[in-house]
mmCIF file of N, CA, C and O in Angstrom:
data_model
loop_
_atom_site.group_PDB
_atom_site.id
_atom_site.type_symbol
_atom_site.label_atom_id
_atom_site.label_comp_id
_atom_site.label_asym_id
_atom_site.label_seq_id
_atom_site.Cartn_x
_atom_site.Cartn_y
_atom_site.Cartn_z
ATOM 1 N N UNK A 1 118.570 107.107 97.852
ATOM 2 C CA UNK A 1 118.315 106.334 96.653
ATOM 3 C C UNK A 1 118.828 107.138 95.461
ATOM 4 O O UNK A 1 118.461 108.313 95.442
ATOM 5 N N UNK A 2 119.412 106.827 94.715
ATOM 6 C CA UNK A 2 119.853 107.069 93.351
ATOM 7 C C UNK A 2 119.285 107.390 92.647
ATOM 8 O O UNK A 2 118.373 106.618 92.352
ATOM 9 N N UNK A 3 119.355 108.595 91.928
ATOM 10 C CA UNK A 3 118.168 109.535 91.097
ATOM 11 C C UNK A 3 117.837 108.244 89.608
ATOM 12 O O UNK A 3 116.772 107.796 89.184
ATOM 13 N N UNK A 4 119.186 108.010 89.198
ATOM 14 C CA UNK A 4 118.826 106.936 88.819
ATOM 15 C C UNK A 4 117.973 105.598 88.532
ATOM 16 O O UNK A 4 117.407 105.220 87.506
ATOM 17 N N UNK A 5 118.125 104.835 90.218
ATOM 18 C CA UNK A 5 117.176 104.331 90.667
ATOM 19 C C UNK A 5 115.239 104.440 90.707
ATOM 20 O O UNK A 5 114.429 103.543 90.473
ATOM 21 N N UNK A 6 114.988 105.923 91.102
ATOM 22 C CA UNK A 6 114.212 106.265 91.486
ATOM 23 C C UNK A 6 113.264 106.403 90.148
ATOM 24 O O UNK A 6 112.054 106.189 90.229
ATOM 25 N N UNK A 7 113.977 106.824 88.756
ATOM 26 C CA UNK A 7 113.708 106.970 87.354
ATOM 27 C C UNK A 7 112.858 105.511 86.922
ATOM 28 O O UNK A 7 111.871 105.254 86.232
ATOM 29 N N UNK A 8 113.831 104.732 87.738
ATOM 30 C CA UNK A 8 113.379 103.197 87.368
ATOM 31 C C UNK A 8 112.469 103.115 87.915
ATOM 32 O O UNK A 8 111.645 102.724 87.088
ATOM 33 N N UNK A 9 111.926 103.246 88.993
ATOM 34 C CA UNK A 9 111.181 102.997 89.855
ATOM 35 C C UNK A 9 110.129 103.803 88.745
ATOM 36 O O UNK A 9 109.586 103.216 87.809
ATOM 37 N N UNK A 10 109.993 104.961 88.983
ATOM 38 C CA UNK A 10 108.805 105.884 88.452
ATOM 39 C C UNK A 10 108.264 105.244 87.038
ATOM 40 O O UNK A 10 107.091 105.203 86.668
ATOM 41 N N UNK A 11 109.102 104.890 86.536
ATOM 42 C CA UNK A 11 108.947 104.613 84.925
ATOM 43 C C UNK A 11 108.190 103.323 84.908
ATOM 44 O O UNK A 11 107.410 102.942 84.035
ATOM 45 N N UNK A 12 108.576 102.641 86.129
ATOM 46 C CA UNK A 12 106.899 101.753 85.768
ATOM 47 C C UNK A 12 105.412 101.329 86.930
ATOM 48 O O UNK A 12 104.722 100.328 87.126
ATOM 49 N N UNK A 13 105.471 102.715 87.467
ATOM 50 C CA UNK A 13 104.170 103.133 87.850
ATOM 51 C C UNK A 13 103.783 104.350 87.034
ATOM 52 O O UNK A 13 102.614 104.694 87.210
ATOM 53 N N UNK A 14 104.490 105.089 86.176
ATOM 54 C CA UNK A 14 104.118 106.366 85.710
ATOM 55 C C UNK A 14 102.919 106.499 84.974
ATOM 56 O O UNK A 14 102.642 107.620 84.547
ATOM 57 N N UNK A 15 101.969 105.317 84.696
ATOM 58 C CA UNK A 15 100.876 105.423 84.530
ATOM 59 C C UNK A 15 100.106 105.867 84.736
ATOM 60 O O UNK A 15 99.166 106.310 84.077
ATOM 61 N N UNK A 16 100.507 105.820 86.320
ATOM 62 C CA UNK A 16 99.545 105.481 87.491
ATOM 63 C C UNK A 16 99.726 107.187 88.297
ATOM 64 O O UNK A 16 98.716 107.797 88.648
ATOM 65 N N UNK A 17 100.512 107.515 88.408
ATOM 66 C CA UNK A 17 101.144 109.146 88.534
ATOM 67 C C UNK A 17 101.301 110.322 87.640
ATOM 68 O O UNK A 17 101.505 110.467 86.435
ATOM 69 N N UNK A 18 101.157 110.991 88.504
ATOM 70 C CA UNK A 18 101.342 112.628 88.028
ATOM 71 C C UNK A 18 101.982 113.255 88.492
ATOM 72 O O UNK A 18 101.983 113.325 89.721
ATOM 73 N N UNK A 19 102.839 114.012 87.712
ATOM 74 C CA UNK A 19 103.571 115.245 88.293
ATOM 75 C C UNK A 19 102.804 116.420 88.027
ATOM 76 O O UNK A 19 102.327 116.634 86.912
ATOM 77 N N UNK A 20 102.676 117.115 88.900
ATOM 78 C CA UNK A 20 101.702 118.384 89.224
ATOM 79 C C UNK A 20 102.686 119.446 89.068
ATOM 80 O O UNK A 20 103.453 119.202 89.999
ATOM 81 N N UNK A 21 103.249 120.718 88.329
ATOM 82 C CA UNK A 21 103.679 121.407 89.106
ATOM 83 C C UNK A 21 102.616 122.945 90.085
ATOM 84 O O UNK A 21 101.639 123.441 89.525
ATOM 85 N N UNK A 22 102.982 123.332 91.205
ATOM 86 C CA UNK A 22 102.089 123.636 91.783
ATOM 87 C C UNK A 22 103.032 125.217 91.779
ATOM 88 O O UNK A 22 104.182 125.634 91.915
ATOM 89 N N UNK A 23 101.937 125.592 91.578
ATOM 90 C CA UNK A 23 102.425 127.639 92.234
ATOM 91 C C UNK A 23 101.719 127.909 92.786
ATOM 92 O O UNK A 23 100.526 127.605 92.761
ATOM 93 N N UNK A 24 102.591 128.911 93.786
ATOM 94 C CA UNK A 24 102.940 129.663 94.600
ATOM 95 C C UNK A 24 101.418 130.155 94.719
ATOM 96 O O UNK A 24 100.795 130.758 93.845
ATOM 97 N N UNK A 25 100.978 129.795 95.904
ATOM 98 C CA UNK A 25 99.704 131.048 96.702
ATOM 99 C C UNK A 25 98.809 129.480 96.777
ATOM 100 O O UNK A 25 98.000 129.277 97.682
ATOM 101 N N UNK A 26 99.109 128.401 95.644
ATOM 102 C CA UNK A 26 97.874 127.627 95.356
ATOM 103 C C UNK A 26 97.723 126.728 96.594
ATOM 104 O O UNK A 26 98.866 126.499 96.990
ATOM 105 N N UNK A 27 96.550 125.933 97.617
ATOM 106 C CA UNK A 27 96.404 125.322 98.595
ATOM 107 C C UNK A 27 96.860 124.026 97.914
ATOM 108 O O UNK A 27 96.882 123.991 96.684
ATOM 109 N N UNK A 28 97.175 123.108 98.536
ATOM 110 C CA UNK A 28 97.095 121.508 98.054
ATOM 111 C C UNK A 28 95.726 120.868 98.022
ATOM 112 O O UNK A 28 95.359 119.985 97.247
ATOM 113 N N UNK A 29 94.922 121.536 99.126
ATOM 114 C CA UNK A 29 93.341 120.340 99.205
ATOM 115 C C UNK A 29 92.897 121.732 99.460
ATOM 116 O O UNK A 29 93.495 122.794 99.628
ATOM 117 N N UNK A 30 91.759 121.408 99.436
ATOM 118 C CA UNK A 30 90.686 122.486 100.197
ATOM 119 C C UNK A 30 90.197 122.619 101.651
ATOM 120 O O UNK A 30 90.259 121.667 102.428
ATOM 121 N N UNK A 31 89.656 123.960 102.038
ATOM 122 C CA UNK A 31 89.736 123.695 103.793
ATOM 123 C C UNK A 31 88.486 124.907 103.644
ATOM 124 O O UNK A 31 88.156 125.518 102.628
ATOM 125 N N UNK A 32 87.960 125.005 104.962
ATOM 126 C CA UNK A 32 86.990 125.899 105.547
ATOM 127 C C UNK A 32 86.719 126.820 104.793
ATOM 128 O O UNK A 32 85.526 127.119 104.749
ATOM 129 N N UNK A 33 87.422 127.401 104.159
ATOM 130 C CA UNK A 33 87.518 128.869 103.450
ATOM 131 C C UNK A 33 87.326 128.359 101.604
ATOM 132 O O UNK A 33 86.201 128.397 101.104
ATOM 133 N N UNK A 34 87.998 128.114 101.144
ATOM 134 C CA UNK A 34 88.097 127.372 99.832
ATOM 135 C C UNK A 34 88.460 126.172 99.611
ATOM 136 O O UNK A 34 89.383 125.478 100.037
ATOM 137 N N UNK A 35 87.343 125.954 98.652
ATOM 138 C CA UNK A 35 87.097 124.618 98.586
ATOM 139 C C UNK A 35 87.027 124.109 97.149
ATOM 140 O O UNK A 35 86.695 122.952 96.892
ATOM 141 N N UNK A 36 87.388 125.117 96.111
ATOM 142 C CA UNK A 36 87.718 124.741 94.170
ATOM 143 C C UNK A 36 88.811 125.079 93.718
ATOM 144 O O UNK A 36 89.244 124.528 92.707
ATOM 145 N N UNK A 37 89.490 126.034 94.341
ATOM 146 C CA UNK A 37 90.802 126.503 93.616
ATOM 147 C C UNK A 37 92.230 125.793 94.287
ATOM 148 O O UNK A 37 93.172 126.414 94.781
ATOM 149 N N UNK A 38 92.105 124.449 94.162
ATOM 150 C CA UNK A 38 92.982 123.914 94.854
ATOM 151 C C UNK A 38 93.873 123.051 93.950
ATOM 152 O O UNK A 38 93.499 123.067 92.777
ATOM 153 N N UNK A 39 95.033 122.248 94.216
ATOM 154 C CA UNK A 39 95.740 121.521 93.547
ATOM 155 C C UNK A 39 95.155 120.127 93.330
ATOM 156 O O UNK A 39 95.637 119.450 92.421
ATOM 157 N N UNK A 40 94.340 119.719 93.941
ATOM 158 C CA UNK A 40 93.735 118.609 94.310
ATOM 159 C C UNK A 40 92.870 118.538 93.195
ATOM 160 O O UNK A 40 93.024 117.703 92.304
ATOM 161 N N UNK A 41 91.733 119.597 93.208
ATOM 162 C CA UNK A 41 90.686 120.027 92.408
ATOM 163 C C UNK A 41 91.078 120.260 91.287
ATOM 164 O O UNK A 41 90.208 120.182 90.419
ATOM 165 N N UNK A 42 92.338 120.591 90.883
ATOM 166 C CA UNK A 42 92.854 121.073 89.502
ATOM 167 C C UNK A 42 93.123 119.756 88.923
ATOM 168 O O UNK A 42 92.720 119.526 87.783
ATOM 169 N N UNK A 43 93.938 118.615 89.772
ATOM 170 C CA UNK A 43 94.357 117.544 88.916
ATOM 171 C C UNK A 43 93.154 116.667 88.906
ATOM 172 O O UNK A 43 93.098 115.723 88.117
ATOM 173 N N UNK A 44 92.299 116.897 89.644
ATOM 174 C CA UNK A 44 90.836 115.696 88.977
ATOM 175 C C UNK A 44 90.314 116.345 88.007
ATOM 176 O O UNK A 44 89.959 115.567 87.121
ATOM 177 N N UNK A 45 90.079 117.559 87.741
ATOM 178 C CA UNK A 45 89.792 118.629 86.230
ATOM 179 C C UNK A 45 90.097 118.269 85.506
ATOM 180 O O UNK A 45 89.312 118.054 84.583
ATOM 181 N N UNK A 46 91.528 117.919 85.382
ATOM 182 C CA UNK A 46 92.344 117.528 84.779
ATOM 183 C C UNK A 46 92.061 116.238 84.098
ATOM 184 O O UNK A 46 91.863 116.261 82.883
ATOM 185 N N UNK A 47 92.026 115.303 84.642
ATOM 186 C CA UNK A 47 91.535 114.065 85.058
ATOM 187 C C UNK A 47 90.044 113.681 83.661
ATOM 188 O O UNK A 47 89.934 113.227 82.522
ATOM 189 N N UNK A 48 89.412 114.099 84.482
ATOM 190 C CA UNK A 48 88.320 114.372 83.910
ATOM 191 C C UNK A 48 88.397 114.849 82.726
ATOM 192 O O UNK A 48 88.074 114.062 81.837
ATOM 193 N N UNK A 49 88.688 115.781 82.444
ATOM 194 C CA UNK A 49 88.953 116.277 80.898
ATOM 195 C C UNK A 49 89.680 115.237 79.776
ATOM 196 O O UNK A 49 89.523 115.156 78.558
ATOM 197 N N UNK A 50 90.248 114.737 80.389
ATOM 198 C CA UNK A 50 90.877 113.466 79.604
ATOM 199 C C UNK A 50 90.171 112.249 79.579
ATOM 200 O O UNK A 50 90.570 111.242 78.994
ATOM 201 N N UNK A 51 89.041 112.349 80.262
ATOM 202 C CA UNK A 51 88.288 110.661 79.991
ATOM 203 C C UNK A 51 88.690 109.888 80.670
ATOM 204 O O UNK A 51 88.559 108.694 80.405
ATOM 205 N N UNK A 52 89.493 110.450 82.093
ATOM 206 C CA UNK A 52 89.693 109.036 83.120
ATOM 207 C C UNK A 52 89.613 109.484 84.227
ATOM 208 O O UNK A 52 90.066 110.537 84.675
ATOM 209 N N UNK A 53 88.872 108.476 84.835
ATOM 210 C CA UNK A 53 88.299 108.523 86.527
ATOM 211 C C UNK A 53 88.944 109.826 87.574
ATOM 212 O O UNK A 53 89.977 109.742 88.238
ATOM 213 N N UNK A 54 88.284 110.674 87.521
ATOM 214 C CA UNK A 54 88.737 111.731 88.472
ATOM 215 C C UNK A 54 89.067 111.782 89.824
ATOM 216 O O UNK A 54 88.553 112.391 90.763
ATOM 217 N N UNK A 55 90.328 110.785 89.723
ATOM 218 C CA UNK A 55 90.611 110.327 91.055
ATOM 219 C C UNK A 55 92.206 110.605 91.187
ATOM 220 O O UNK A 55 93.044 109.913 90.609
ATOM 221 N N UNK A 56 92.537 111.793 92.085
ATOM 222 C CA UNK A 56 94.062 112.004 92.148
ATOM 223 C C UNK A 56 93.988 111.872 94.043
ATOM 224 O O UNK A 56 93.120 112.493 94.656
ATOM 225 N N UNK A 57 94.747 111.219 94.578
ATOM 226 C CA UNK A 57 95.318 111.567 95.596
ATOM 227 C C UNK A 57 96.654 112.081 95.642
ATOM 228 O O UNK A 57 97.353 111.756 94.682
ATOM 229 N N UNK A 58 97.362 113.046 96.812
ATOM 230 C CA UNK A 58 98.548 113.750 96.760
ATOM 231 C C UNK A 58 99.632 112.462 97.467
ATOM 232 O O UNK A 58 99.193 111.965 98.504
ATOM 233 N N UNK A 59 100.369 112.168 97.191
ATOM 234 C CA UNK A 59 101.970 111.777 97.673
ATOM 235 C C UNK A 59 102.594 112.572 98.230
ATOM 236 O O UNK A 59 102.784 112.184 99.383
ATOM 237 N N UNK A 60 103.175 113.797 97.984
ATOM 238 C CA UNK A 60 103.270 114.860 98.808
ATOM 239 C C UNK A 60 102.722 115.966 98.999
ATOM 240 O O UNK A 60 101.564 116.062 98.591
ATOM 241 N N UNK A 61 103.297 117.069 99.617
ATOM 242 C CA UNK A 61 102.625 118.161 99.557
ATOM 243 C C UNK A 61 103.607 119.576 100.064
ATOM 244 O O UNK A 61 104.388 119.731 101.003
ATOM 245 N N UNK A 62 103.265 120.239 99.249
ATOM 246 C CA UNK A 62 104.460 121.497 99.646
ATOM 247 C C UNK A 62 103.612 122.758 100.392
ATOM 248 O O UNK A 62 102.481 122.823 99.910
ATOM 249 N N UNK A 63 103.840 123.730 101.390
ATOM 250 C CA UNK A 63 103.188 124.898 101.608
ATOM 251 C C UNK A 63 102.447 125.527 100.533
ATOM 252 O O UNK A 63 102.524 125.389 99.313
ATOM 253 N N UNK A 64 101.637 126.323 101.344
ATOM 254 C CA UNK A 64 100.968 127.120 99.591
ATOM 255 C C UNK A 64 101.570 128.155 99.464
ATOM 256 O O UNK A 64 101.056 128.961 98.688
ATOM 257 N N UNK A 65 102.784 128.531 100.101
ATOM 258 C CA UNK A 65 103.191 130.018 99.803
ATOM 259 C C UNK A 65 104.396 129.598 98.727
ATOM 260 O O UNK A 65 105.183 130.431 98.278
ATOM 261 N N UNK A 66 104.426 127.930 98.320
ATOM 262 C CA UNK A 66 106.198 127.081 98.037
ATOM 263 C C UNK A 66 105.334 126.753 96.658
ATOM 264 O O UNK A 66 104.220 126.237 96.742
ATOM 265 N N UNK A 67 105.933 127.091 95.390
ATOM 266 C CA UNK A 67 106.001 126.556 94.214
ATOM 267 C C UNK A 67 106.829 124.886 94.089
ATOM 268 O O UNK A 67 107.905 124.595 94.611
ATOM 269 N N UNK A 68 106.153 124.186 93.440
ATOM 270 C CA UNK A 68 107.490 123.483 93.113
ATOM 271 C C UNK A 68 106.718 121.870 92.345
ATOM 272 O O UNK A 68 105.870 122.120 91.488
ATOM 273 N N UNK A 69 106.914 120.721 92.551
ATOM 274 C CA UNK A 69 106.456 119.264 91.937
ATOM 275 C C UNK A 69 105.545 118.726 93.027
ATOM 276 O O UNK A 69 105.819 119.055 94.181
ATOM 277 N N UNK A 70 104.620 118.034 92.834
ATOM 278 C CA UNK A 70 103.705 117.469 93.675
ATOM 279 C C UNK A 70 103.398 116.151 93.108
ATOM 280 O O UNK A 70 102.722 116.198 92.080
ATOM 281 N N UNK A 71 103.705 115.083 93.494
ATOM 282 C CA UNK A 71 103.202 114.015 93.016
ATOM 283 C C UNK A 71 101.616 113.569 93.307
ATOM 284 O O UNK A 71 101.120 113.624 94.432
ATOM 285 N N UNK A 72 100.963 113.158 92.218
ATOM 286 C CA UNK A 72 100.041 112.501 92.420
ATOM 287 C C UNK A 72 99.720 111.679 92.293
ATOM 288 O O UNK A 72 100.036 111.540 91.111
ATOM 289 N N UNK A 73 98.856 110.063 92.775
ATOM 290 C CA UNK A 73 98.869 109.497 92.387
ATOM 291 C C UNK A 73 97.432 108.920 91.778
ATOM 292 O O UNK A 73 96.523 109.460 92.408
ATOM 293 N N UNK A 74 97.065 108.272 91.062
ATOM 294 C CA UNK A 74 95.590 108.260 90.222
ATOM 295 C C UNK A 74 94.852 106.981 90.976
ATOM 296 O O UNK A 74 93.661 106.803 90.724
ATOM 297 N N UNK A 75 95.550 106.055 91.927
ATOM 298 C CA UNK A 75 94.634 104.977 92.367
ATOM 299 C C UNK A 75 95.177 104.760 93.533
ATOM 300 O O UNK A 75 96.081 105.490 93.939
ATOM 301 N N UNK A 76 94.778 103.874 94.147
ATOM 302 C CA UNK A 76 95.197 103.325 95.892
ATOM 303 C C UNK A 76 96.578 102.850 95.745
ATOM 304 O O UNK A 76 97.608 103.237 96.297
ATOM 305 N N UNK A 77 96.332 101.742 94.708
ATOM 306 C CA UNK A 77 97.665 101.466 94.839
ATOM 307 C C UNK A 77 98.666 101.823 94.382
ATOM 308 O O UNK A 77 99.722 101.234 94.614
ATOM 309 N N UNK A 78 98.573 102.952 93.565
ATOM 310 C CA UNK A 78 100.066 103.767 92.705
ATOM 311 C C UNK A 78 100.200 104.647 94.561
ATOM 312 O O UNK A 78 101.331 104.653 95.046
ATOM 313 N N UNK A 79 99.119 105.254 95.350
ATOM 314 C CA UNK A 79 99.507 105.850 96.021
ATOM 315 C C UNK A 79 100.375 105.027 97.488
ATOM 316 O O UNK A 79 101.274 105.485 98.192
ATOM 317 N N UNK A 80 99.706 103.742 97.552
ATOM 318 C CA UNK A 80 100.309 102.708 98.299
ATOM 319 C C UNK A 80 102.021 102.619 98.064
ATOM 320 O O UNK A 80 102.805 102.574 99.012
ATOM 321 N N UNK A 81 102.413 102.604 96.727
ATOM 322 C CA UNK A 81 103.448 102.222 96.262
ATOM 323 C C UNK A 81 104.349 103.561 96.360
ATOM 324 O O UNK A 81 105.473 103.478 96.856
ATOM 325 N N UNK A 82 103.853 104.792 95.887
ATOM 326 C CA UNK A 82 104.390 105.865 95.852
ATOM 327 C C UNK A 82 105.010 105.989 97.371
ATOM 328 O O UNK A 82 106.220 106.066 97.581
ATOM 329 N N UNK A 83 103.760 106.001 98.652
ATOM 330 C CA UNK A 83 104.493 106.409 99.780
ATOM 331 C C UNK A 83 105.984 105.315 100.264
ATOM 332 O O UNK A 83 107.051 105.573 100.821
ATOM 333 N N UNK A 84 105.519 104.351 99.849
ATOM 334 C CA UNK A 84 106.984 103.130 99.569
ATOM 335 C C UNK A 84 108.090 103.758 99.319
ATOM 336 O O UNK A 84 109.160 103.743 99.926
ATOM 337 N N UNK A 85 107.682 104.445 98.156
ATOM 338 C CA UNK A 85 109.150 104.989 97.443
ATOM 339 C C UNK A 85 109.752 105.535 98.039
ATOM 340 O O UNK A 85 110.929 105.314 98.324
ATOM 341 N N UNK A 86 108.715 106.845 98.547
ATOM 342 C CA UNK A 86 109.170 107.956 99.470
ATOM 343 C C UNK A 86 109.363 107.991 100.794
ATOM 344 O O UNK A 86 109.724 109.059 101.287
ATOM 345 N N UNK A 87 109.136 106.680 101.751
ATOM 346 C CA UNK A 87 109.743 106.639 102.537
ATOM 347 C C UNK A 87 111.550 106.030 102.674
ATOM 348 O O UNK A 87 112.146 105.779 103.722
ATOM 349 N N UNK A 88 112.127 105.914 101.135
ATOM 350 C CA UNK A 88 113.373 105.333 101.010
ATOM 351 C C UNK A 88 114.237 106.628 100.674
ATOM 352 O O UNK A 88 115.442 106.683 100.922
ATOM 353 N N UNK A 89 113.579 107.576 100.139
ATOM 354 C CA UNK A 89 114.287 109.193 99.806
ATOM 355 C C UNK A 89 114.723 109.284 101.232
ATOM 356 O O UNK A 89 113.872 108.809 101.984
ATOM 357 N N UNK A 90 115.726 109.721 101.808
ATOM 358 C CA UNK A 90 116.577 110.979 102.749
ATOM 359 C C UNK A 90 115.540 112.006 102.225
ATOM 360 O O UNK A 90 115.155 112.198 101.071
ATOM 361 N N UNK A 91 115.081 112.805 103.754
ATOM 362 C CA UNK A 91 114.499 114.043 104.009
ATOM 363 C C UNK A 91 115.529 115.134 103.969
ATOM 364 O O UNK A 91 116.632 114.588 103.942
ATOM 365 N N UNK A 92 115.626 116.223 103.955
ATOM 366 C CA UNK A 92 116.685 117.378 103.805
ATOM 367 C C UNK A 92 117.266 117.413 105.402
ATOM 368 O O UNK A 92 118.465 117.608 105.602
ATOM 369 N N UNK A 93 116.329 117.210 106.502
ATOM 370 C CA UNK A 93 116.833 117.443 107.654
ATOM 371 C C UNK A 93 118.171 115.719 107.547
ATOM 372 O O UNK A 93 119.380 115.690 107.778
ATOM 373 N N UNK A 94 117.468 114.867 107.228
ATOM 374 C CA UNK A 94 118.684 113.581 107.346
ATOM 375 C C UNK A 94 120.047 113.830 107.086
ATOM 376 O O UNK A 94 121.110 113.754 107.702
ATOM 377 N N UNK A 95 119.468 114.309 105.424
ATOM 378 C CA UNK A 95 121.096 114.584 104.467
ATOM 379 C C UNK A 95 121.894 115.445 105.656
ATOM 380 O O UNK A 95 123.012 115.087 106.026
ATOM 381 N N UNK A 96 121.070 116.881 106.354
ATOM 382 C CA UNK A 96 121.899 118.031 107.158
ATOM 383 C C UNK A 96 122.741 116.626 108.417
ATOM 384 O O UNK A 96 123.923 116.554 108.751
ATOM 385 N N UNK A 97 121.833 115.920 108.735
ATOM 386 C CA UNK A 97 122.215 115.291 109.916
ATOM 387 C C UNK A 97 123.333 114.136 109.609
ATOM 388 O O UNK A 97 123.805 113.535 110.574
ATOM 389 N N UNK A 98 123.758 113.818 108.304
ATOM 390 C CA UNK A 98 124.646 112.729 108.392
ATOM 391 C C UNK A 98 125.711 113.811 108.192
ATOM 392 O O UNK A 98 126.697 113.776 108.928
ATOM 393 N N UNK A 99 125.621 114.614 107.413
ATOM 394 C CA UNK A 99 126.996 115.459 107.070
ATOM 395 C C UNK A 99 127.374 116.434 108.136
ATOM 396 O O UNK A 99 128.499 116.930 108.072
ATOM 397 N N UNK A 100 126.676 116.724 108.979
ATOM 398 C CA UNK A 100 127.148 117.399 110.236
ATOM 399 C C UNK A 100 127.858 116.326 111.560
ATOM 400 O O UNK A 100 128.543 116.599 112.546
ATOM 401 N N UNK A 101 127.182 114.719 110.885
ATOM 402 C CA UNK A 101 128.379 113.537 111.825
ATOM 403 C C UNK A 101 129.566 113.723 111.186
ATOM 404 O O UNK A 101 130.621 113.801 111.816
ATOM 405 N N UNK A 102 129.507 113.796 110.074
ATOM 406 C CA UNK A 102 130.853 113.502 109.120
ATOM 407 C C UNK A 102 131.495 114.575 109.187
ATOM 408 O O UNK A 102 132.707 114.415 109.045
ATOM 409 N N UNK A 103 131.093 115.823 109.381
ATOM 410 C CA UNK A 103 132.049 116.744 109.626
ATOM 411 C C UNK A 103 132.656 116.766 110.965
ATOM 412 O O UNK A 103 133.643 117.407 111.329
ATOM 413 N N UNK A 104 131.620 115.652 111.904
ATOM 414 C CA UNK A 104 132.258 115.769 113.065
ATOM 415 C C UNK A 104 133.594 114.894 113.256
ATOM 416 O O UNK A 104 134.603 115.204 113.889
ATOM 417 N N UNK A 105 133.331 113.736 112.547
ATOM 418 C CA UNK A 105 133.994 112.619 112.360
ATOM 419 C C UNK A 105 135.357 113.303 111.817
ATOM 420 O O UNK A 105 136.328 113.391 112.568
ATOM 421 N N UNK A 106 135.391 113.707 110.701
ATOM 422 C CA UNK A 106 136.493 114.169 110.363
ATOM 423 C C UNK A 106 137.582 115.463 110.578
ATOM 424 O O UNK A 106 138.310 116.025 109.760
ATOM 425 N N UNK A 107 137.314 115.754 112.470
ATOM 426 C CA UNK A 107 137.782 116.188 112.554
ATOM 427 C C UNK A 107 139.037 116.299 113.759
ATOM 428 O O UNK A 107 139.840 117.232 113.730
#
């Protein structure tokens, strides 16, 4: 999909979403061990501090050792819609896998 495209797309659920950026060491949710210092926990803080319903679910999710964007989304259905989106993105393994046909192809 066309970064383009995808702008369009975002720009009218962006209400409804968040971009998180997340560093390095931080968990996405909480588990057995910790259960407040999480990305999850940070964007309902967040949330909350602003006067609206402290409700983030994640769209994606990166390792905790991986800095980088985390989408969130603030209701069922921004997150309904979000995984929509993101099942139309090419994964990194796809992109490797069409261009390793095409290199085969063209040779």
């Amino acid at each position: 999909m066309p970064v383009s495209r995808l702008n369009q797309i975002l720009g009218v659920i962006k209400a409804d979403i968040m971009l998180v950026d997340k560093r390095p060491g931080l968990m996405c949710h909480p588990d057995a061990v910790e259960k407040v210092n999480t990305l999850i926990t940070h964007a309902q803080a967040y949330l909350y501090q602003k006067g609206e319903e402290p409700r983030a679910d994640l769209c994606n999710r990166i390792d905790r050792f991986t800095g980088g964007l985390v989408i969130a989304a603030k209701n069922p259905e921004a997150l309904k819609d979000m995984v929509e989106i993101m099942k139309k993105i090419p994964s990194w393994l796809d992109i490797c896998k069409e261009r390793e046909e095409a290199a085969k192809k063209n040779k």
